[in-house]
PDB file of C-alpha atoms and ligand atoms in Angstrom:
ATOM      1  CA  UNK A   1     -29.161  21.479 -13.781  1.00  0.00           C
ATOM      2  CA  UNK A   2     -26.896  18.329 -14.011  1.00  0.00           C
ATOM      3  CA  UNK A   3     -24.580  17.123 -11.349  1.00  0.00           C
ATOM      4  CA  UNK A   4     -20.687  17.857 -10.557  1.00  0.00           C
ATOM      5  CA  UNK A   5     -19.087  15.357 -12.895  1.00  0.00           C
ATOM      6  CA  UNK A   6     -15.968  13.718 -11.175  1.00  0.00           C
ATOM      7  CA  UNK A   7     -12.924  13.321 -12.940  1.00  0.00           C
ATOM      8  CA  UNK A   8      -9.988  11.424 -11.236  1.00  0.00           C
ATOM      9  CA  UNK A   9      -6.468  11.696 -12.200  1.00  0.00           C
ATOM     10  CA  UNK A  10      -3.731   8.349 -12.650  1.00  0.00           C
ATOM     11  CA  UNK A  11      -0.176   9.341 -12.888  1.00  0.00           C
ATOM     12  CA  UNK A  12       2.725  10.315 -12.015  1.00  0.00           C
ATOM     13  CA  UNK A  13       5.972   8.594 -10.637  1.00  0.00           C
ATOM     14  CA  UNK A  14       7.376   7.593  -7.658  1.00  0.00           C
ATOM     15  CA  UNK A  15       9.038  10.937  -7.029  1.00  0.00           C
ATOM     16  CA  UNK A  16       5.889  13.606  -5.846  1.00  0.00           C
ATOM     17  CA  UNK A  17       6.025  16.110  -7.996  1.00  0.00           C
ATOM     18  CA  UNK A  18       7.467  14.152 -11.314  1.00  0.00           C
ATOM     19  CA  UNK A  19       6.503  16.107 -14.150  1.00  0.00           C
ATOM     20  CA  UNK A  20       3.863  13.342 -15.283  1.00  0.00           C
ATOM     21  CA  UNK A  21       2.191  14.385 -11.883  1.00  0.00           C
ATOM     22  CA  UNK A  22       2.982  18.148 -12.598  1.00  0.00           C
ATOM     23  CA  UNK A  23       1.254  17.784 -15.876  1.00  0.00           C
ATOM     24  CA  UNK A  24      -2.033  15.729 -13.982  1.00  0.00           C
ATOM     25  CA  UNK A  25      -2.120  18.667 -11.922  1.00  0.00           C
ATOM     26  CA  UNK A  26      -2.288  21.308 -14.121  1.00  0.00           C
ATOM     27  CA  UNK A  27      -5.023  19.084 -16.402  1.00  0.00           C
ATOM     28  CA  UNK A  28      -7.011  18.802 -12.906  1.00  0.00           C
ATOM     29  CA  UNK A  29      -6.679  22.144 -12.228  1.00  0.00           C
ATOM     30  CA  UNK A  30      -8.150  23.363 -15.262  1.00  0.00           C
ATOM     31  CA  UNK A  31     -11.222  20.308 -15.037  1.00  0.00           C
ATOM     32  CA  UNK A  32     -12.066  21.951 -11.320  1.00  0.00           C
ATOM     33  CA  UNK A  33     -12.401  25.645 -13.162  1.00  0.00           C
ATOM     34  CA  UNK A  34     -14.718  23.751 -15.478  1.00  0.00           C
ATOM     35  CA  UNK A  35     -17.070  22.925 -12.702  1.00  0.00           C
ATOM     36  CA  UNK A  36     -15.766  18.951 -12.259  1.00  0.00           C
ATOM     37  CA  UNK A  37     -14.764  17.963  -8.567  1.00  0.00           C
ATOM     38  CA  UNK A  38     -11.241  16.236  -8.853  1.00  0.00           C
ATOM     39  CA  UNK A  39      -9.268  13.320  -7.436  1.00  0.00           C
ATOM     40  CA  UNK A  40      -5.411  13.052  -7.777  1.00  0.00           C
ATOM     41  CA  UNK A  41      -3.903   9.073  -7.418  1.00  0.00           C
ATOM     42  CA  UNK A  42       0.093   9.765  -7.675  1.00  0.00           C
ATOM     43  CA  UNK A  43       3.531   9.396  -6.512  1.00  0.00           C
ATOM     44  CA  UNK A  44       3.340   7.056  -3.547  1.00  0.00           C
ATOM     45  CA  UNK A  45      -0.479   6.584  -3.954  1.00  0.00           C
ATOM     46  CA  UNK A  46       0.573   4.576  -7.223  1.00  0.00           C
ATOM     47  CA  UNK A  47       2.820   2.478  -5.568  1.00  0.00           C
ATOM     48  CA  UNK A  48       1.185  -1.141  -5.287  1.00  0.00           C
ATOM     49  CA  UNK A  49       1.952  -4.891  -5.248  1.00  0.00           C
ATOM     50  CA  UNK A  50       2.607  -6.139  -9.227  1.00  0.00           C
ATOM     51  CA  UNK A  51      -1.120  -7.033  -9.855  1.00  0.00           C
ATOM     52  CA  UNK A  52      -1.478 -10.748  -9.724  1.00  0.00           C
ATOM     53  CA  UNK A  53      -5.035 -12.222 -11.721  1.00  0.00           C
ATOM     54  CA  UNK A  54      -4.809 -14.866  -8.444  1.00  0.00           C
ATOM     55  CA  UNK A  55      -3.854 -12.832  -5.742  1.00  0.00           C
ATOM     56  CA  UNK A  56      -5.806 -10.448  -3.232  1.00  0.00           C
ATOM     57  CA  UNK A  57      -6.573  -6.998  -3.998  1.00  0.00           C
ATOM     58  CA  UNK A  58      -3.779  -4.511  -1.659  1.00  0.00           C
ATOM     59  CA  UNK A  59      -5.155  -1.708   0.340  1.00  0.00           C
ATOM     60  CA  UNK A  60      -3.488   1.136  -2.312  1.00  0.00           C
ATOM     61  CA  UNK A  61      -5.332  -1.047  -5.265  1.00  0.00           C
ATOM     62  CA  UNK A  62      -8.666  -0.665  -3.734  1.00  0.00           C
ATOM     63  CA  UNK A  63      -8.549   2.956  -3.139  1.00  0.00           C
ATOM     64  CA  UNK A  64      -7.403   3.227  -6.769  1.00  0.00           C
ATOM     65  CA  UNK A  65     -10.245   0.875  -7.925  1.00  0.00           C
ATOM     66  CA  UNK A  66     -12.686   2.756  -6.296  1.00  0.00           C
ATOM     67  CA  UNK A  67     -11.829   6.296  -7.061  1.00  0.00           C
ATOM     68  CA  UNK A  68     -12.165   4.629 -10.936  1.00  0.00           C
ATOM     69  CA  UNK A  69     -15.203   2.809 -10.390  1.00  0.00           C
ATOM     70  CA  UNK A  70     -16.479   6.261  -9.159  1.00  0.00           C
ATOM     71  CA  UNK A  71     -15.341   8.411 -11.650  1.00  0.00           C
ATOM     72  CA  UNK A  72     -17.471  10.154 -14.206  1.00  0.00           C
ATOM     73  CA  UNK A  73     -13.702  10.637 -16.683  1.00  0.00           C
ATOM     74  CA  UNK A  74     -10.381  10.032 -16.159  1.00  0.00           C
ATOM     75  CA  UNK A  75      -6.947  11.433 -17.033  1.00  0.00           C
ATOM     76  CA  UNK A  76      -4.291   9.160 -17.261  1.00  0.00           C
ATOM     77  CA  UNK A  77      -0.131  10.381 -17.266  1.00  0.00           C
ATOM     78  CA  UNK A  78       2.983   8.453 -17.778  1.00  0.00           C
ATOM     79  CA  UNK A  79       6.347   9.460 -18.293  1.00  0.00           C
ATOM     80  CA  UNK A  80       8.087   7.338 -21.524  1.00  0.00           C
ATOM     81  CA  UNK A  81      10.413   4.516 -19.890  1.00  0.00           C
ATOM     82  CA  UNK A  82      12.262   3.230 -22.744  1.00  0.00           C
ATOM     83  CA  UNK A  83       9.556   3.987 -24.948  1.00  0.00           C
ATOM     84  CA  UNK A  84       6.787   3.128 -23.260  1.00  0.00           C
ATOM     85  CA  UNK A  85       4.019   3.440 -20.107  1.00  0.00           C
ATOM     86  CA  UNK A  86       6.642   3.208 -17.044  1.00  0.00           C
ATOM     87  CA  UNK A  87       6.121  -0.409 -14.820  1.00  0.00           C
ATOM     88  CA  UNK A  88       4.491   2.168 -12.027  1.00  0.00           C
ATOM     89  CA  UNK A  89       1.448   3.217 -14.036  1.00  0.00           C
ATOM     90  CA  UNK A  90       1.033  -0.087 -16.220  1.00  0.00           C
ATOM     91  CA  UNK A  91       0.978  -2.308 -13.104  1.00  0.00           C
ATOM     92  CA  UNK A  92      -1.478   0.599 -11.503  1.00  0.00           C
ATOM     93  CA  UNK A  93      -3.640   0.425 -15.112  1.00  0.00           C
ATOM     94  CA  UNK A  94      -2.898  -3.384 -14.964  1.00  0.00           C
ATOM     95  CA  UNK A  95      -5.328  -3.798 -11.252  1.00  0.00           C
ATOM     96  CA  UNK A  96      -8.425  -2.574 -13.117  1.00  0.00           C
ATOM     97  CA  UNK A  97      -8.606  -5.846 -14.154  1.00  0.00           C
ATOM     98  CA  UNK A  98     -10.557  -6.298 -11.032  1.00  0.00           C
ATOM     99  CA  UNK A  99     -13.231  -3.715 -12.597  1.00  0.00           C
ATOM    100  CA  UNK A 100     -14.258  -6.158 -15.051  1.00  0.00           C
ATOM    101  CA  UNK A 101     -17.751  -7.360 -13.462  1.00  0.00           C
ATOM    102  CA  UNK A 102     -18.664  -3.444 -12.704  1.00  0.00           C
ATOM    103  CA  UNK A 103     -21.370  -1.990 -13.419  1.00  0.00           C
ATOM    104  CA  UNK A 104     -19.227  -0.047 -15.830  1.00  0.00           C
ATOM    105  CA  UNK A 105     -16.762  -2.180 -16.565  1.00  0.00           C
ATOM    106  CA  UNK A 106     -13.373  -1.105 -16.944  1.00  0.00           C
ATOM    107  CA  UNK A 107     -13.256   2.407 -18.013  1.00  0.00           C
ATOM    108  CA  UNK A 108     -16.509   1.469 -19.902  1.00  0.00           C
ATOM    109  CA  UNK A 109     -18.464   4.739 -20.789  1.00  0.00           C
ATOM    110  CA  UNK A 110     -15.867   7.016 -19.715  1.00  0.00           C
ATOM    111  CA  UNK A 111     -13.923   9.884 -22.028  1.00  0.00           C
ATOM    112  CA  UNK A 112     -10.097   9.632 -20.414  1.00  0.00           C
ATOM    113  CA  UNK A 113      -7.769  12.087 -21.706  1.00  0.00           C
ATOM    114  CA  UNK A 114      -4.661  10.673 -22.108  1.00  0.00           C
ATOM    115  CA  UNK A 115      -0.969  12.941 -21.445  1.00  0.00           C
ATOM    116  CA  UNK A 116       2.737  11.574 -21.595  1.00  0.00           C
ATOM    117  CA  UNK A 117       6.326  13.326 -20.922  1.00  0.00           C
ATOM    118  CA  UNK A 118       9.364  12.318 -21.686  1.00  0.00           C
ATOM    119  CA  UNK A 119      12.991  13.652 -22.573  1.00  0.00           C
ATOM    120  CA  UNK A 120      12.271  13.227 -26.574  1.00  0.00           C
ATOM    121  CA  UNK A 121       9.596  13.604 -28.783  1.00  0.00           C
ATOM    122  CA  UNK A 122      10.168   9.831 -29.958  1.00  0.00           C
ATOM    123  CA  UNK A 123       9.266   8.882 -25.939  1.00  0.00           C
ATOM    124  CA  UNK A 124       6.295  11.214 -25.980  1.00  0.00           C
ATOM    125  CA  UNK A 125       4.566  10.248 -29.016  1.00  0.00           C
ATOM    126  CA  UNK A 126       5.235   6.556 -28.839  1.00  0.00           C
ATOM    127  CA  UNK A 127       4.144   6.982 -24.815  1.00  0.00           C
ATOM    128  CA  UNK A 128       0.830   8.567 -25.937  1.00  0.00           C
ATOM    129  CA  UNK A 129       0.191   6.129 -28.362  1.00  0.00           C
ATOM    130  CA  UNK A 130       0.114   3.214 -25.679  1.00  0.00           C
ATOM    131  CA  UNK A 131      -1.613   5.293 -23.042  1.00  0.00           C
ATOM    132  CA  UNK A 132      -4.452   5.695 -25.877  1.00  0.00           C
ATOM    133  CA  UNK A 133      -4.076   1.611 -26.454  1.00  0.00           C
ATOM    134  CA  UNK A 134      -4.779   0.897 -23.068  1.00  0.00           C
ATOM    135  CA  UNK A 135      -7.644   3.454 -22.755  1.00  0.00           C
ATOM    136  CA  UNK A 136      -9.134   1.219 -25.810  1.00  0.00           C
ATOM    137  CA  UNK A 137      -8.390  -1.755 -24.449  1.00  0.00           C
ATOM    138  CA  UNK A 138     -10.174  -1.013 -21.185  1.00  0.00           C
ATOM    139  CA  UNK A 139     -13.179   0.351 -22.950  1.00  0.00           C
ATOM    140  CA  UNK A 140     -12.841   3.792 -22.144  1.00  0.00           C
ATOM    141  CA  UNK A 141     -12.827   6.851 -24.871  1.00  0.00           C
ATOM    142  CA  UNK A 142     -10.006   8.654 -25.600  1.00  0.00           C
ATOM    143  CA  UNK A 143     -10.361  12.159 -25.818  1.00  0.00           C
ATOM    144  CA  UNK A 144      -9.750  13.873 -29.237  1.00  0.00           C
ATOM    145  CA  UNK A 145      -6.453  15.279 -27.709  1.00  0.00           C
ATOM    146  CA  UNK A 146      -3.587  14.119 -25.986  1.00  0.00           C
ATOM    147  CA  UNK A 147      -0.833  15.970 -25.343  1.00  0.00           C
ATOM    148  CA  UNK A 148       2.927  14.265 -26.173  1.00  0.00           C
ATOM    149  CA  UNK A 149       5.445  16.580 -23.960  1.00  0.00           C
ATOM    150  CA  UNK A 150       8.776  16.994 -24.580  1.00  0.00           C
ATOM    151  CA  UNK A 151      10.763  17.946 -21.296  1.00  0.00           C
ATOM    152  CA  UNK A 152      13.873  18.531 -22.806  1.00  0.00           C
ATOM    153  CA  UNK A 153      12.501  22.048 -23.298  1.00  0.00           C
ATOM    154  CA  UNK A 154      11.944  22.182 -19.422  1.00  0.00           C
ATOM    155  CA  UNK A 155       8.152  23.592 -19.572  1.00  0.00           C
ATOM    156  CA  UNK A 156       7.457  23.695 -16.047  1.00  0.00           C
ATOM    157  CA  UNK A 157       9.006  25.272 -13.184  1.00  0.00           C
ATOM    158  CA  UNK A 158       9.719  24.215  -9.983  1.00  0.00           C
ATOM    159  CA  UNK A 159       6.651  25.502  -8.452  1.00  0.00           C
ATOM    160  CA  UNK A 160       4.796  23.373 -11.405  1.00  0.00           C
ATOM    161  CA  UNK A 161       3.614  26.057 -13.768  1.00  0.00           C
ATOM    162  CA  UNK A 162       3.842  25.381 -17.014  1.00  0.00           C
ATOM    163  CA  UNK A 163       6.268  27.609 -18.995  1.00  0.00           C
ATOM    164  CA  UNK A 164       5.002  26.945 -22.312  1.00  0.00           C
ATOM    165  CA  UNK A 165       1.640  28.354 -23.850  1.00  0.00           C
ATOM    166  CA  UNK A 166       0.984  25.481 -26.242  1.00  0.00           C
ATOM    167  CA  UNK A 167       1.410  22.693 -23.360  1.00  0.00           C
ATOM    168  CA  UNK A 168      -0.805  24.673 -21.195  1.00  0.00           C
ATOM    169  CA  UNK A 169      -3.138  25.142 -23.732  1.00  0.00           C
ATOM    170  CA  UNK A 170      -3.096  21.310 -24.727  1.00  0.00           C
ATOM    171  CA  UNK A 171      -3.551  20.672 -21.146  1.00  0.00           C
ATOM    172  CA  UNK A 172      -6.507  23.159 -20.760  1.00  0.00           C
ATOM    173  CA  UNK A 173      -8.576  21.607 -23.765  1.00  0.00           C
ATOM    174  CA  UNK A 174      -8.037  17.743 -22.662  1.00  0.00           C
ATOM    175  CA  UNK A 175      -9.609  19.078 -19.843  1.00  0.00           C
ATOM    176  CA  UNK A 176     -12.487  20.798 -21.250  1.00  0.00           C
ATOM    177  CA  UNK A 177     -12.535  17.446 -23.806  1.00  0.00           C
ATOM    178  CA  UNK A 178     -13.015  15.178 -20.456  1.00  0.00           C
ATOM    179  CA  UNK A 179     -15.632  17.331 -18.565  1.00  0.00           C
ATOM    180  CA  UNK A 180     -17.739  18.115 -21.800  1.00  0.00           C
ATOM    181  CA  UNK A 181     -17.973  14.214 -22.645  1.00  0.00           C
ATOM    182  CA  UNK A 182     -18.643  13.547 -18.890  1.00  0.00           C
ATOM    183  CA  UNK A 183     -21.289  16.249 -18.507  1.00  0.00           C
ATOM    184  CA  UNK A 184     -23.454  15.217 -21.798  1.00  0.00           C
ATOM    185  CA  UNK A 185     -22.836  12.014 -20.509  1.00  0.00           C
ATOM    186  CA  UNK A 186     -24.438  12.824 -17.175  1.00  0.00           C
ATOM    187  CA  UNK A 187     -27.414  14.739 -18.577  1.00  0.00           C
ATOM    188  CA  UNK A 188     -28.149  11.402 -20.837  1.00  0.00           C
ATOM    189  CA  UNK A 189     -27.665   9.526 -17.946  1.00  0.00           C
ATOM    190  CA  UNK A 190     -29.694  11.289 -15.867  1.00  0.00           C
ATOM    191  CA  UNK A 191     -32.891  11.737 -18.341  1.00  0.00           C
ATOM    192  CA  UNK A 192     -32.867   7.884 -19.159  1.00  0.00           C
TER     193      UNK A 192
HETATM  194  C1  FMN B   1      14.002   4.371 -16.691  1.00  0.00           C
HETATM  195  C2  FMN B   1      13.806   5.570 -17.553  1.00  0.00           C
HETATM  196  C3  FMN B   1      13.583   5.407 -18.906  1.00  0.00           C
HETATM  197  C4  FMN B   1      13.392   6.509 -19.732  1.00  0.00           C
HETATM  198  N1  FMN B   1      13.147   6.308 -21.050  1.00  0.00           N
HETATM  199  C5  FMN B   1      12.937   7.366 -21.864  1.00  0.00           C
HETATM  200  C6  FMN B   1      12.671   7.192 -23.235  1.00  0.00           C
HETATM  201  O1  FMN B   1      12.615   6.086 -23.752  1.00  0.00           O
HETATM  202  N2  FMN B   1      12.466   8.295 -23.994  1.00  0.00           N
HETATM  203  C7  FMN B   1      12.509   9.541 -23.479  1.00  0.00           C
HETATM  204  O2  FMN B   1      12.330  10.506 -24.208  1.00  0.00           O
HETATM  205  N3  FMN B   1      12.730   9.747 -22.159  1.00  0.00           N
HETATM  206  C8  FMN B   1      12.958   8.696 -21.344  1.00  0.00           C
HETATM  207  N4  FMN B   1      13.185   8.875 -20.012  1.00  0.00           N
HETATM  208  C9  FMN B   1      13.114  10.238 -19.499  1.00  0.00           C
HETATM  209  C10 FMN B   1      11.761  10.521 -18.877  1.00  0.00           C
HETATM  210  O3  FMN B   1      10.659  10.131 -19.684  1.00  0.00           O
HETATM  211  C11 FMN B   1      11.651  12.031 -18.687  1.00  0.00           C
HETATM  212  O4  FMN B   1      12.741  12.510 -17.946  1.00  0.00           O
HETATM  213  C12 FMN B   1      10.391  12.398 -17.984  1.00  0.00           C
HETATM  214  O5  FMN B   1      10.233  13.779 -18.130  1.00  0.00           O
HETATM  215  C13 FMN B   1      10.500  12.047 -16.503  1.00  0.00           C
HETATM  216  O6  FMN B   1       9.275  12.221 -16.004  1.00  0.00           O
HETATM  217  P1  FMN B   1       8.950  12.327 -14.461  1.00  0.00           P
HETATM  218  O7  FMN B   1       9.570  13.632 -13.997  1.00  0.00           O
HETATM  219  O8  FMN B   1       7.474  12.362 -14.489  1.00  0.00           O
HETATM  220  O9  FMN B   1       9.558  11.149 -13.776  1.00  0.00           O
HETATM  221  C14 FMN B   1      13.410   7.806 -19.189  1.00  0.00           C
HETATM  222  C15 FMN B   1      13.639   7.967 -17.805  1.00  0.00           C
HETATM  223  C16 FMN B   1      13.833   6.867 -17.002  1.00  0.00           C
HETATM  224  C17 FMN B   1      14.053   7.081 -15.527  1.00  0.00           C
END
């Protein structure tokens, strides 16, 4: 038997229920029918002082820090702002710069499945690209997918289903991608 694997969710934007967050959701949704326990950090949970290398470390930045530092995988949504991660989630990704002396530094052994939206294809692809950067950059593995979504189409509804097969599907197997790498993970882990 090996443990639950957590898997904790960054995303979102300042409005609850952005489609970033709606998309999160539905990823988390599907890693809890996989067997992972899961922890959402969006909307207002994001919002934090711009991280400063000199200053002190803000209430909403701990509890961010620690869900991370605690996390057996991570998913990570943005929607594109002007082609890119939007200021809310790179200043959010920007504070685990404190994670640098853990024990797992950074995002360090971790598989994080990566998922932007945006109004264009351009946004989404070029979104994804520099989620999956910054998943690099802070050691972490990107999973295999990503999904690049394309609201334009208007895939969810207002209740936050997801209207379109392929999406959900895309969704679905970042999920399975995340809790598979986390689980092998935690039987090697756990046998070592
Ligand atoms: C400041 C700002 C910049 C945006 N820039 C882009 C962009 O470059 N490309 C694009 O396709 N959509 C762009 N959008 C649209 C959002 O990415 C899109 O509406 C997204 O679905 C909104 O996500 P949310 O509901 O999670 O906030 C922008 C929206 C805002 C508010």
């Amino acid at each position: 038997m090996h443990r639950i694997v957590n898997v904790v969710g960054v995303g979102g934007s300042s409005r609850p229920g952005s489609t970033a967050e709606q998309a999160l959701r539905i990823v988390l949704d599907a890693a809890q029918r996989r067997g992972a326990s899961v922890q959402l950090i969006a909307g207002p949970a994001l919002a934090m002082p711009l991280y400063d290398p000199h200053g002190t470390t803000a209430p909403q930045a701990r509890r961010l820090l620690s869900a991370i530092a605690g996390a057996d995988a991570l998913v990570l949504a943005s929607p594109a702002y002007h082609g890119g991660i939007s200021g809310l989630v790179k200043n959010a990704l920007d504070h685990v710069e404190e994670l640098r002396e853990d024990t797992r530094p950074y995002f360090s052994e971790r598989a994080v499945g990566c998922v932007a939206v945006a109004h264009g294809w351009q946004g989404a692809v070029s979104t994804l690209a520099a989620l999956r950067d910054v998943t690099h950059a802070l050691r972490g593995w990107p999973t295999p997918l990503g999904a690049a979504i394309n609201t334009s189409t208007a895939c969810f509804s207002p209740a936050g289903d997801c209207k379109d097969t392929h999406v959900q599907e895309q969704l679905e197997e970042i999920a399975s991608q995340v809790v598979e790498f986390a689980t092998i993970r935690a039987l090697a882990t756990s046998t070592t």
